[in-house]
PDB file of C-alpha atoms in Angstrom:
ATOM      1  CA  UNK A  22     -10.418  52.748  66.616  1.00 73.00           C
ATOM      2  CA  UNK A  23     -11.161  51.240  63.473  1.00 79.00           C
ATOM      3  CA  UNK A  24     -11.021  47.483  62.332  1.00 79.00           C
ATOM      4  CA  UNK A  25      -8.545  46.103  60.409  1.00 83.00           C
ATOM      5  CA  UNK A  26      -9.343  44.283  56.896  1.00 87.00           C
ATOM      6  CA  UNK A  27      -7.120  41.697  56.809  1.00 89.00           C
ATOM      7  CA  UNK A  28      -8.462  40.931  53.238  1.00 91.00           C
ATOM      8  CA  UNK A  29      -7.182  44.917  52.253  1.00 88.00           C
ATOM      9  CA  UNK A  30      -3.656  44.134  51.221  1.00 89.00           C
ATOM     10  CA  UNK A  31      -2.655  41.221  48.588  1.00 91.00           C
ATOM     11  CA  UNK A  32      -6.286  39.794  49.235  1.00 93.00           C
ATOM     12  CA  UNK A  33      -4.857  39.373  52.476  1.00 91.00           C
ATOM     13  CA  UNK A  34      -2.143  36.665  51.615  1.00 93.00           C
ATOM     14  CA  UNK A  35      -4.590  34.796  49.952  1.00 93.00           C
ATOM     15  CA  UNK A  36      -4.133  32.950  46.268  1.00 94.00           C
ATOM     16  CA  UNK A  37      -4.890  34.620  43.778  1.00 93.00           C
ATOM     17  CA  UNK A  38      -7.593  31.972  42.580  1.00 93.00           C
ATOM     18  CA  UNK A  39      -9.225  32.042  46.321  1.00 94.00           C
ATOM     19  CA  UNK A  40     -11.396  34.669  47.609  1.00 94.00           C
ATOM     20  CA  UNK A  41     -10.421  36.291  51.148  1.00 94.00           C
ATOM     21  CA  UNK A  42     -13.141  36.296  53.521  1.00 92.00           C
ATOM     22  CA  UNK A  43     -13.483  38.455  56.782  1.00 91.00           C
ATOM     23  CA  UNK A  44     -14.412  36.837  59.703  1.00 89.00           C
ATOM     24  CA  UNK A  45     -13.114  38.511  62.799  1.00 88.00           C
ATOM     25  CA  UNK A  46     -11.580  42.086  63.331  1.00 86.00           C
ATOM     26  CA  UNK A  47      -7.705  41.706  61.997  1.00 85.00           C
ATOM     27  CA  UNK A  48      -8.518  37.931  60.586  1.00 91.00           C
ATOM     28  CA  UNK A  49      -9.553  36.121  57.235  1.00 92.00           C
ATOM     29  CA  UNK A  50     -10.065  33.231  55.718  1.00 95.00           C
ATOM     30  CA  UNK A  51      -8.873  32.011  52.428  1.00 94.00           C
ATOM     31  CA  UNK A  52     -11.435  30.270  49.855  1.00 95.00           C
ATOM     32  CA  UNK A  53     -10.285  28.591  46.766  1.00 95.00           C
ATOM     33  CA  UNK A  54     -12.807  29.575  43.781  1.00 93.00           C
ATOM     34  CA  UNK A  55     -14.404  27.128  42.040  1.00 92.00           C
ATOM     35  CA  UNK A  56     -12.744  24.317  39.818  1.00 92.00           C
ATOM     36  CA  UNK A  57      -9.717  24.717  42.381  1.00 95.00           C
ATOM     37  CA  UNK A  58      -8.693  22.903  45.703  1.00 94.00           C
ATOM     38  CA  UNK A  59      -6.014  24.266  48.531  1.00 94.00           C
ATOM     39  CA  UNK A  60      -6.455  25.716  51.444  1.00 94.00           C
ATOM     40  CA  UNK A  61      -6.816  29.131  49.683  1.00 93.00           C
ATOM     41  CA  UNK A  62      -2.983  30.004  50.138  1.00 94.00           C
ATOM     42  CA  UNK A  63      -1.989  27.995  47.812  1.00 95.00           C
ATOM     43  CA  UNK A  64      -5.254  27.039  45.033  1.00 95.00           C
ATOM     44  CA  UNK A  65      -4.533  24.075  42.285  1.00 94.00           C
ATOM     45  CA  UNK A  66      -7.259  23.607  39.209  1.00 94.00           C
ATOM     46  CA  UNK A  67      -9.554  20.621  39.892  1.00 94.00           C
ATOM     47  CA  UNK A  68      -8.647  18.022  37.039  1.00 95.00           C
ATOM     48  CA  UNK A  69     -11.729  15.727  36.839  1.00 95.00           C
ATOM     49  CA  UNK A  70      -9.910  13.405  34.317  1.00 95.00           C
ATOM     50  CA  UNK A  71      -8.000  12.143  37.883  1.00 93.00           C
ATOM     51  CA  UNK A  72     -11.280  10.843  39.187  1.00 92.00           C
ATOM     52  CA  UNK A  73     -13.656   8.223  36.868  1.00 94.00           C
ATOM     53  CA  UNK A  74     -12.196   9.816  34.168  1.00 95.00           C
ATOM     54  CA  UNK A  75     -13.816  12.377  34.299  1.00 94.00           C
ATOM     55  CA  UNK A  76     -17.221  10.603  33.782  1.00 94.00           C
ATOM     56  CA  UNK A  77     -16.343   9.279  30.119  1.00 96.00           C
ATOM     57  CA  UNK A  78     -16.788   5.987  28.772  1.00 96.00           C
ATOM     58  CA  UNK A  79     -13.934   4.212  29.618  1.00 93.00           C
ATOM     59  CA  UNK A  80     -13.515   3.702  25.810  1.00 93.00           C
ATOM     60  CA  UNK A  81     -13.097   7.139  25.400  1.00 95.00           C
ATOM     61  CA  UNK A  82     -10.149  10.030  25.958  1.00 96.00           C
ATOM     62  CA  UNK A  83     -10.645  12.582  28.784  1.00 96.00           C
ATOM     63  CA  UNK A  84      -8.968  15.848  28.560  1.00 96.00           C
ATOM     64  CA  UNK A  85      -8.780  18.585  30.562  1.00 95.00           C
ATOM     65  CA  UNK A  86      -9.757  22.224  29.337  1.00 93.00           C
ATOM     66  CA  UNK A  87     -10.407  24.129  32.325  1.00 92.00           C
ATOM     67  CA  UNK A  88     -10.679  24.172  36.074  1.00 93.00           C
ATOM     68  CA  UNK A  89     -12.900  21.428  36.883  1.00 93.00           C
ATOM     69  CA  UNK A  90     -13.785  21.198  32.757  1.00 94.00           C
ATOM     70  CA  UNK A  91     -13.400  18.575  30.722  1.00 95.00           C
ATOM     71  CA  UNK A  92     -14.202  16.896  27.063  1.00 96.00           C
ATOM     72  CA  UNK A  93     -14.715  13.579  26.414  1.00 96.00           C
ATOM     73  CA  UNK A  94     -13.999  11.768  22.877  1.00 96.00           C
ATOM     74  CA  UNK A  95     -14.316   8.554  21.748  1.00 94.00           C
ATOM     75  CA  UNK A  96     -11.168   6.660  21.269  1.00 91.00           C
ATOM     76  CA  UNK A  97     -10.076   5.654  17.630  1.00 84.00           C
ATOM     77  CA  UNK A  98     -12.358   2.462  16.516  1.00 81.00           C
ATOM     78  CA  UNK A  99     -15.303   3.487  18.711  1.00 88.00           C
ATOM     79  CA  UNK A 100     -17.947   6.242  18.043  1.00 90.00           C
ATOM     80  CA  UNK A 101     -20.720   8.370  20.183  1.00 93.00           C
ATOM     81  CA  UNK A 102     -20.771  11.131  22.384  1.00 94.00           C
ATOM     82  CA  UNK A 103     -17.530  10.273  24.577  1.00 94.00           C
ATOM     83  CA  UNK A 104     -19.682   9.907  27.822  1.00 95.00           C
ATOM     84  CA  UNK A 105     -20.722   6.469  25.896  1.00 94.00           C
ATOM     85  CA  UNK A 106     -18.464   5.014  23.436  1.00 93.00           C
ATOM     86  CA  UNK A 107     -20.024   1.834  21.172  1.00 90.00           C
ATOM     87  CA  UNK A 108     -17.345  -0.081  19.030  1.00 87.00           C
ATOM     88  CA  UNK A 109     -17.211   0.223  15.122  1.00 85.00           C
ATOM     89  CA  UNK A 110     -17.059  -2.949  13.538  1.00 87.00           C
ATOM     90  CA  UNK A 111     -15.150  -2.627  10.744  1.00 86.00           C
ATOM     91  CA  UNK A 112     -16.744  -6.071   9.816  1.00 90.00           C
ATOM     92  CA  UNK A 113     -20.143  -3.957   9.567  1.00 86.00           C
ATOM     93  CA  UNK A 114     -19.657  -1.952   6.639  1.00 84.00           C
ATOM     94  CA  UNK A 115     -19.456  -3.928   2.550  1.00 90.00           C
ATOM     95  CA  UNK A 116     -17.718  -6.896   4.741  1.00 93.00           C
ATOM     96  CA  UNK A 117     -14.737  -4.949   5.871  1.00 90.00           C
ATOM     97  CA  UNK A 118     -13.425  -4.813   2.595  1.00 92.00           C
ATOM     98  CA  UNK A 119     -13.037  -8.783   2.245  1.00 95.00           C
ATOM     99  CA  UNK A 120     -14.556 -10.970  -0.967  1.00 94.00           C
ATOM    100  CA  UNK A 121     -18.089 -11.691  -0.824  1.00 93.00           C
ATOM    101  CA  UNK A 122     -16.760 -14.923  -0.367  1.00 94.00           C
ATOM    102  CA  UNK A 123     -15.002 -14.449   2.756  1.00 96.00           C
ATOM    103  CA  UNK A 124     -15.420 -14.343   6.782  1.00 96.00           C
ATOM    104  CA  UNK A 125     -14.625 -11.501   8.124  1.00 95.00           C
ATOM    105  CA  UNK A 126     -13.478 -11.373  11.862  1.00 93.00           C
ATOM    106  CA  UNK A 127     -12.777  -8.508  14.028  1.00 88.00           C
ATOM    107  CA  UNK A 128      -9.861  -9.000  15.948  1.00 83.00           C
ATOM    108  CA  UNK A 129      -8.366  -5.529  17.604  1.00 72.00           C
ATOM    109  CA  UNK A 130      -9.065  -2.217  17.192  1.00 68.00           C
ATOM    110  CA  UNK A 131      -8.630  -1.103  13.573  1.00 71.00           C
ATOM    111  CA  UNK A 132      -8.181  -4.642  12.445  1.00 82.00           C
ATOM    112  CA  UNK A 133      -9.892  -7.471  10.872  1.00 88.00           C
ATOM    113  CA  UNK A 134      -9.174 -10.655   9.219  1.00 93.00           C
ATOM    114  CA  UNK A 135     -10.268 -12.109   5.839  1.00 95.00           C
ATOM    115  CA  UNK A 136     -10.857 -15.834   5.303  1.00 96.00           C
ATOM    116  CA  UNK A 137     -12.231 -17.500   2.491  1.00 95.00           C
ATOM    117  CA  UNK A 138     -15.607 -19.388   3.189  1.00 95.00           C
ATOM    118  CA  UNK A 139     -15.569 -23.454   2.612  1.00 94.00           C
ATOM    119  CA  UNK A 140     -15.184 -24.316  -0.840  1.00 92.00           C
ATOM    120  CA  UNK A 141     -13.279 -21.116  -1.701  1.00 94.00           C
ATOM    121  CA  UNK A 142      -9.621 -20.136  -1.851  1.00 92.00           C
ATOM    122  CA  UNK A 143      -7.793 -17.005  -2.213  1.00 93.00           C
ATOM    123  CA  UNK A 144      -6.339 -14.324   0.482  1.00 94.00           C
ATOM    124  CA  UNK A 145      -9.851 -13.487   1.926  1.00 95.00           C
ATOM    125  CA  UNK A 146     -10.258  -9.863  -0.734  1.00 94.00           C
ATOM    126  CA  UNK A 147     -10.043 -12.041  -3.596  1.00 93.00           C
ATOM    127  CA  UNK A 148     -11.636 -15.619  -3.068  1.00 95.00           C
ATOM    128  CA  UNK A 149     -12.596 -18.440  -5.885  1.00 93.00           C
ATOM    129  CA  UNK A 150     -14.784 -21.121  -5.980  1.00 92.00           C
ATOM    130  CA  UNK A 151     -14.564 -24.376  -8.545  1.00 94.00           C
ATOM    131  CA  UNK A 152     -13.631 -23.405 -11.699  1.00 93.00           C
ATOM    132  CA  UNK A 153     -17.149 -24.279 -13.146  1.00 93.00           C
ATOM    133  CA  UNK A 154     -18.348 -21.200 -11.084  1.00 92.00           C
ATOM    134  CA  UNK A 155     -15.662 -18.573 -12.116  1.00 93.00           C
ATOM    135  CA  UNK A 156     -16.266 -19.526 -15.699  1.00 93.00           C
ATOM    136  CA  UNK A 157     -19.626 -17.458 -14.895  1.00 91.00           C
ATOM    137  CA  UNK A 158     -18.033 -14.909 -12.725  1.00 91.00           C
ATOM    138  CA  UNK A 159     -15.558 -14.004 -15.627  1.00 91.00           C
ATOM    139  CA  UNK A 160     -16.671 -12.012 -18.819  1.00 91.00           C
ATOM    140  CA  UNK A 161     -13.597 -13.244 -20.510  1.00 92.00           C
ATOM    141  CA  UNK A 162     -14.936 -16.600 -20.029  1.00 93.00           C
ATOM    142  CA  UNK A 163     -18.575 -16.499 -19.383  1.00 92.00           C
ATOM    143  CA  UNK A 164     -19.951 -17.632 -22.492  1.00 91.00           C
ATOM    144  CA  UNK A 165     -18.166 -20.698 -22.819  1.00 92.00           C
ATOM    145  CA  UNK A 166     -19.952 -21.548 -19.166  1.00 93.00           C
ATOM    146  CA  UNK A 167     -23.619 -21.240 -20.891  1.00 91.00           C
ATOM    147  CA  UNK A 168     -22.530 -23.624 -23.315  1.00 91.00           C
ATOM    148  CA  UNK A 169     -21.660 -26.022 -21.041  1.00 92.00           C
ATOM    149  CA  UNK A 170     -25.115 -25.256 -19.182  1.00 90.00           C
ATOM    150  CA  UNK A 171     -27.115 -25.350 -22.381  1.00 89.00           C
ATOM    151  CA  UNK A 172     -25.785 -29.023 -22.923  1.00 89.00           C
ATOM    152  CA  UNK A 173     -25.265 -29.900 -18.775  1.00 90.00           C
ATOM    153  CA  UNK A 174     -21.779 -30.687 -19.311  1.00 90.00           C
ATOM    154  CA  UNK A 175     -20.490 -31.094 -15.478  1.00 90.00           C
ATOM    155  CA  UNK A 176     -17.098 -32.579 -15.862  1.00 89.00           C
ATOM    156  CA  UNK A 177     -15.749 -29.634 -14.276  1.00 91.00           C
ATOM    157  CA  UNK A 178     -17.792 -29.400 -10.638  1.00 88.00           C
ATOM    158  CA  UNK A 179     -16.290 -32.247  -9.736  1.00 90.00           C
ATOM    159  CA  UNK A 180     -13.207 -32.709  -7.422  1.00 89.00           C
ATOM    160  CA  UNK A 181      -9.903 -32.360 -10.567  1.00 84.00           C
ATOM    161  CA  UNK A 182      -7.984 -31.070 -10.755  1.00 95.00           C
ATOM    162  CA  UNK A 183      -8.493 -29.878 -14.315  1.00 96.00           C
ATOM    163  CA  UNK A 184      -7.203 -27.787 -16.715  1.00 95.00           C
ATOM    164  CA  UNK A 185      -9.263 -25.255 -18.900  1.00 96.00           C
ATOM    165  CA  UNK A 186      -8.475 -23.540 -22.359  1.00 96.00           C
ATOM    166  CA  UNK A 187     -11.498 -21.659 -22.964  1.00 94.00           C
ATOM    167  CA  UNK A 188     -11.971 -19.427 -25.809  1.00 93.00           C
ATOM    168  CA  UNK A 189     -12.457 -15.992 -25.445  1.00 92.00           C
ATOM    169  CA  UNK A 190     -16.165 -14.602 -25.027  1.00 88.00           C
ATOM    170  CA  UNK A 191     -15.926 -12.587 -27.764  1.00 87.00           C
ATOM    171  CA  UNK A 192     -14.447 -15.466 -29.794  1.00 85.00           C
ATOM    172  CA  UNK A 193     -17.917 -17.287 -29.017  1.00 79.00           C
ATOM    173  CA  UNK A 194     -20.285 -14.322 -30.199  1.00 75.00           C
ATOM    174  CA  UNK A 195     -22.477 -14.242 -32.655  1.00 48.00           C
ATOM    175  CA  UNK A 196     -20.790 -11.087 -33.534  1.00 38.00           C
ATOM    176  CA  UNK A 197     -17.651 -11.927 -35.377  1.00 40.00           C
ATOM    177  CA  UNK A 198     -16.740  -7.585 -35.121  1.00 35.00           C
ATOM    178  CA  UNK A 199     -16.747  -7.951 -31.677  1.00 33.00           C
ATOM    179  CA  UNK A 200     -14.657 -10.907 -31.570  1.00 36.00           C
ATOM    180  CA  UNK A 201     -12.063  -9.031 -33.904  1.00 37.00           C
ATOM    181  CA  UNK A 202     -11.631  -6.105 -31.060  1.00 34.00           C
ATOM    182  CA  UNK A 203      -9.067  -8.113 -28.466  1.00 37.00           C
ATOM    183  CA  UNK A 204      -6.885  -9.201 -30.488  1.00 38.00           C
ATOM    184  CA  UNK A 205      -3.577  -7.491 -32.313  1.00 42.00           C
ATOM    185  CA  UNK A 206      -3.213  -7.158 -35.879  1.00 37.00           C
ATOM    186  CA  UNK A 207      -0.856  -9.253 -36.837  1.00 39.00           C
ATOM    187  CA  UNK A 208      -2.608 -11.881 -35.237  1.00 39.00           C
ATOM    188  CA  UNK A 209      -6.010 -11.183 -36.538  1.00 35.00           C
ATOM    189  CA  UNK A 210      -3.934 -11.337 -40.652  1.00 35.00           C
ATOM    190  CA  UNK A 211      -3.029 -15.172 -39.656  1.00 38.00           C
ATOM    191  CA  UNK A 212      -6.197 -16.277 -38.265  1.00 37.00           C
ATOM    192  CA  UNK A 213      -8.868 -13.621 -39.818  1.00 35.00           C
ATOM    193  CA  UNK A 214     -11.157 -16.297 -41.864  1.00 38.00           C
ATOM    194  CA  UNK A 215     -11.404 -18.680 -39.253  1.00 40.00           C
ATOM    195  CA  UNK A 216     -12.457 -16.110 -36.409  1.00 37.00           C
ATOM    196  CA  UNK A 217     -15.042 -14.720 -39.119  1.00 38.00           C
ATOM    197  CA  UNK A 218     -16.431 -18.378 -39.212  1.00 43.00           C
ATOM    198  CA  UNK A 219     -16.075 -19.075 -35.759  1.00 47.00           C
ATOM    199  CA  UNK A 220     -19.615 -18.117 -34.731  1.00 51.00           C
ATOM    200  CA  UNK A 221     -20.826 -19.962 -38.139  1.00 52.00           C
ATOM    201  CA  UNK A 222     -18.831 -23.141 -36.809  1.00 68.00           C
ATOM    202  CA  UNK A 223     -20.342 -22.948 -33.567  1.00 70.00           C
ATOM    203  CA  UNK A 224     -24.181 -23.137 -34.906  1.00 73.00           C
ATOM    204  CA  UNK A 225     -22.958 -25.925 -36.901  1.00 75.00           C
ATOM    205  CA  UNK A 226     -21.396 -28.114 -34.674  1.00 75.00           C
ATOM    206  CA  UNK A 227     -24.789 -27.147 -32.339  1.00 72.00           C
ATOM    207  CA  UNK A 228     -26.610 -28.017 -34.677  1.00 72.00           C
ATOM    208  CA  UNK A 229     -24.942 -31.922 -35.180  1.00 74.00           C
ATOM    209  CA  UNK A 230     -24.833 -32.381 -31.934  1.00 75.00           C
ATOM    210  CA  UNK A 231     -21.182 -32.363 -31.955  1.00 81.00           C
ATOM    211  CA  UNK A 232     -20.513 -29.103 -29.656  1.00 86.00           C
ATOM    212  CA  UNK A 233     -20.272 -31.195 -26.548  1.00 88.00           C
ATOM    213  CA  UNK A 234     -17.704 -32.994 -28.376  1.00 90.00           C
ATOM    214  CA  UNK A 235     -15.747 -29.366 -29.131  1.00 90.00           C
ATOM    215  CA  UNK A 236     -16.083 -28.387 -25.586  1.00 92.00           C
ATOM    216  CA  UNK A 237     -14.750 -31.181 -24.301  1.00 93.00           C
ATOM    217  CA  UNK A 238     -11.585 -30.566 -26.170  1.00 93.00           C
ATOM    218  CA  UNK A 239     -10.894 -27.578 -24.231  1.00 94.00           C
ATOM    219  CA  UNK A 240     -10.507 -29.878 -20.797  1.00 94.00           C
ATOM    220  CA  UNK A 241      -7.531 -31.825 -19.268  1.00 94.00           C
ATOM    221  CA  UNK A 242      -8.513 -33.699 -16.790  1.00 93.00           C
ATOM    222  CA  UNK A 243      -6.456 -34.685 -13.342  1.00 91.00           C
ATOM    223  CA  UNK A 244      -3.702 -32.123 -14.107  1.00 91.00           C
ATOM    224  CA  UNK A 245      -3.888 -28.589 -12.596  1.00 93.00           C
ATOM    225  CA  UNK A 246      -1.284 -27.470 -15.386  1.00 94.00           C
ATOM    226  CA  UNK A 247      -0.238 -22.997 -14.614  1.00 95.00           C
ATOM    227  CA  UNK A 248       1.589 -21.252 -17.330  1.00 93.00           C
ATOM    228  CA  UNK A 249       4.995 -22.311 -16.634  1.00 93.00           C
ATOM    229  CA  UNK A 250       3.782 -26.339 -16.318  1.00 94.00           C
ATOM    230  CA  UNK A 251       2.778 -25.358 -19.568  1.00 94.00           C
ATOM    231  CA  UNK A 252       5.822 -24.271 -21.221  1.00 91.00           C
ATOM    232  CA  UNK A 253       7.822 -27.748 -20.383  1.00 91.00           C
ATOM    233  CA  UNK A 254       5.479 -30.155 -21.685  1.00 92.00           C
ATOM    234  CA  UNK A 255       4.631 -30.522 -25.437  1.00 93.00           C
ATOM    235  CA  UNK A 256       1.471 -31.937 -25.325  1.00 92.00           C
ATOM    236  CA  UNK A 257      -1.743 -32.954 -22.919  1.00 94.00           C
ATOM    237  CA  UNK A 258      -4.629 -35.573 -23.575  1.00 93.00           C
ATOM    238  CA  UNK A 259      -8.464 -33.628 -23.623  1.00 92.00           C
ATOM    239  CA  UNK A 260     -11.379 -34.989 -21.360  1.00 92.00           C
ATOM    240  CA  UNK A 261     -12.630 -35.526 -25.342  1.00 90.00           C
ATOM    241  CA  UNK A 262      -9.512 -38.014 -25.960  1.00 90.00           C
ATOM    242  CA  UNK A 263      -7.529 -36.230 -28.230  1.00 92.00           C
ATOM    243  CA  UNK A 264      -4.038 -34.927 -27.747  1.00 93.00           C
ATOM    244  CA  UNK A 265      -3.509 -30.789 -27.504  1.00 94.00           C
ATOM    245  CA  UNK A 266      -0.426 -29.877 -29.103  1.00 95.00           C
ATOM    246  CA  UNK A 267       1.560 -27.167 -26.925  1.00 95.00           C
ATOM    247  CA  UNK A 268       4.565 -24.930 -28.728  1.00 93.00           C
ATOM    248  CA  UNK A 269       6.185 -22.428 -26.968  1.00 87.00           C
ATOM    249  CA  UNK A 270       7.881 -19.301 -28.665  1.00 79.00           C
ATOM    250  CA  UNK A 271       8.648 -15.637 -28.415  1.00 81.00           C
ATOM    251  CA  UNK A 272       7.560 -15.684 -24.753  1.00 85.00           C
ATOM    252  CA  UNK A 273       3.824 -17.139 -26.029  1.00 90.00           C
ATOM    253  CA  UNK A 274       1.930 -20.457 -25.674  1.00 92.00           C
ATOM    254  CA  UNK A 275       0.531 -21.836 -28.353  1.00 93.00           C
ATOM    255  CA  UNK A 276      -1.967 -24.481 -28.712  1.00 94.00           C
ATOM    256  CA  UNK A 277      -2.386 -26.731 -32.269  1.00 93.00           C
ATOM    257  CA  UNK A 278       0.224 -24.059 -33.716  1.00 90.00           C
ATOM    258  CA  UNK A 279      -3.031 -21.696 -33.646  1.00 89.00           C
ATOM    259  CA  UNK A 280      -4.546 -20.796 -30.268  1.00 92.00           C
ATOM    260  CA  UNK A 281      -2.626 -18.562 -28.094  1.00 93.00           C
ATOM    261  CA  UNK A 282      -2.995 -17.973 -24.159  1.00 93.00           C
ATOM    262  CA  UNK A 283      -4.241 -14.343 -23.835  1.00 93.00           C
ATOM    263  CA  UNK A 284      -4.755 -14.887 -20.304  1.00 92.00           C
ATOM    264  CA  UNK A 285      -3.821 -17.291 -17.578  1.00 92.00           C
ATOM    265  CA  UNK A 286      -3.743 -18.809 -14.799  1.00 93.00           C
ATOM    266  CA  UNK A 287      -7.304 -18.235 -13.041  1.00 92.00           C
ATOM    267  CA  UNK A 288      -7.005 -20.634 -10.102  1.00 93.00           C
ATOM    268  CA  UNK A 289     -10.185 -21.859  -8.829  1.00 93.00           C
ATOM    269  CA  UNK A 290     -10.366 -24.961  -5.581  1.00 93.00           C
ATOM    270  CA  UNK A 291     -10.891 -27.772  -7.943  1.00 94.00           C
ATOM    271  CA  UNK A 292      -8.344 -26.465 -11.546  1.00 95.00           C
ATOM    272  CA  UNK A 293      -6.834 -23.753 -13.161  1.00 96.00           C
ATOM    273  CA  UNK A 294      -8.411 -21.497 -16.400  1.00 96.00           C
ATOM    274  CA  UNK A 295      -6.513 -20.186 -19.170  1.00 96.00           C
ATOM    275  CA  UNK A 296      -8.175 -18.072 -21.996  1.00 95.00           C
ATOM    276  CA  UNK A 297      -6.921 -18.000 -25.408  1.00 94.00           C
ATOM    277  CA  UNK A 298      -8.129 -16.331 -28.742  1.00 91.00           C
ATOM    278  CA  UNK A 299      -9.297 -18.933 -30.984  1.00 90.00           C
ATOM    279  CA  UNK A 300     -11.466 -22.532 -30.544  1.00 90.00           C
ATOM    280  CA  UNK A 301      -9.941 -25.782 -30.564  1.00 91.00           C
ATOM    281  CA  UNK A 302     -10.737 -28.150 -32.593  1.00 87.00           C
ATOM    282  CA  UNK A 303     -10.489 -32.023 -32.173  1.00 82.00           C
TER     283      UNK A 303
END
């Protein structure tokens, strides 16, 4: 007589993930292989994801790829190796994308607020100060802010509102070429000698002591006047005293029949700046 191997045949009844183990002549017992769990007729894959999930971070994604095997990854708005998961602050990187002269708050995954610091408005990517500072800020307009350093005019820090009609930094060069370069043609044919002497004027009226005067001219105070106030009033008294004449024609503003706004409406906490392409003068 021989003895039977019960594990012969169909690995004796066993699954097919389980090894079938002799024990006794005519009897076996069924052992699920590893990364499964059964009794060994029946043999399931072990998912560790079920249990701690799996041993990730629990800000990170388990999934299964095998019996018993598993990946971890970082969920979106966190970075590492998945078994520890740190959270990106999008606040970290160049602000989050918000003005220099914003706050910027993390609030949920992916997200983050923008809000203007003190002193500043705006929609948290774009924020302004008084208008006094984004006279500097702007090319268009910086030059007229050194002249209002060089003679520590401060009219405009205070609280305003004013109203600003500065002329064009290239109007104020010393190069009158430049100052020819932003402005159309047929413009330039009506109003060519006196931007040539523009930078001439300027020297002179440095020179009497009469540029504070000038500059002055170019301020309203305690009126924070946009384009379209503009277009329904006729005329507007200067911080210097004297009245600015205001026309309004083929879909332009004109000041003293000569300056036109090129640009406007900068809005800065304590006024509003408009540029236009010629000085005023009282």
């Amino acid at each position: 007589c021989s003895a039977i191997d019960a594990c012969e045949s169909s690995n004796g009844g066993c699954s097919a993930k389980a090894e079938c183990r002799r024990t006794t002549p005519g009897n076996r017992a069924c052992v699920c292989g590893a990364g499964y769990t059964g009794d060994g007729i029946v043999c399931m894959e072990i998912n560790p994801c079920l249990v701690n999930n799996g041993g990730c971070d629990r800000n990170a994604e388990c999934t299964q790829t095998g019996p018993n095997q598993a990946v971890c990854n970082c969920l979106k708005g966190y970075s590492g190796d998945g078994k520890t998961c740190t959270y990106i602050s999008l606040c970290s990187q160049n602000n989050g994308g918000c003005s220099e002269f914003a706050i910027c708050n993390d609030t949920e995954l992916t997200e983050r607020t923008c809000t203007c610091k003190p002193n500043y408005i705006g929609d948290g990517f774009k924020c302004r100060g008084n208008i006094f500072q984004e006279l500097l800020r702007n090319s268009n307009t910086s030059k007229f802010y050194f002249h209002l350093e060089a003679l520590s005019i401060r009219d405009v820090t205070g609280p305003g509102p004013f109203t600003l009609f500065v002329p064009h930094t290239d109007v104020l060069n010393s190069d009158p070429q430049v100052s020819k370069m932003i402005f159309p043609l047929q413009m330039l044919l009506s109003a060519a000698s006196q931007l040539l002497h523009f930078p001439l004027q300027v020297k002179d009226w440095t020179a009497k002591g009469v540029m504070a005067q000038v500059l002055r001219y170019h301020m309203v105070g305690c009126a924070n006047l946009l384009y379209k106030d503009l277009t329904a009033i006729t005329n507007v008294t200067s911080l210097h005293g004297d009245l600015i004449h205001i026309s309004y024609s083929q879909n332009s503003l004109v000041l003293n029949n000569k300056a036109e706004i090129i640009l406007s409406d900068a809005v800065g906490t304590n006024g509003v700046i408009h540029v236009i392409n010629q000085i005023l003068v009282p």
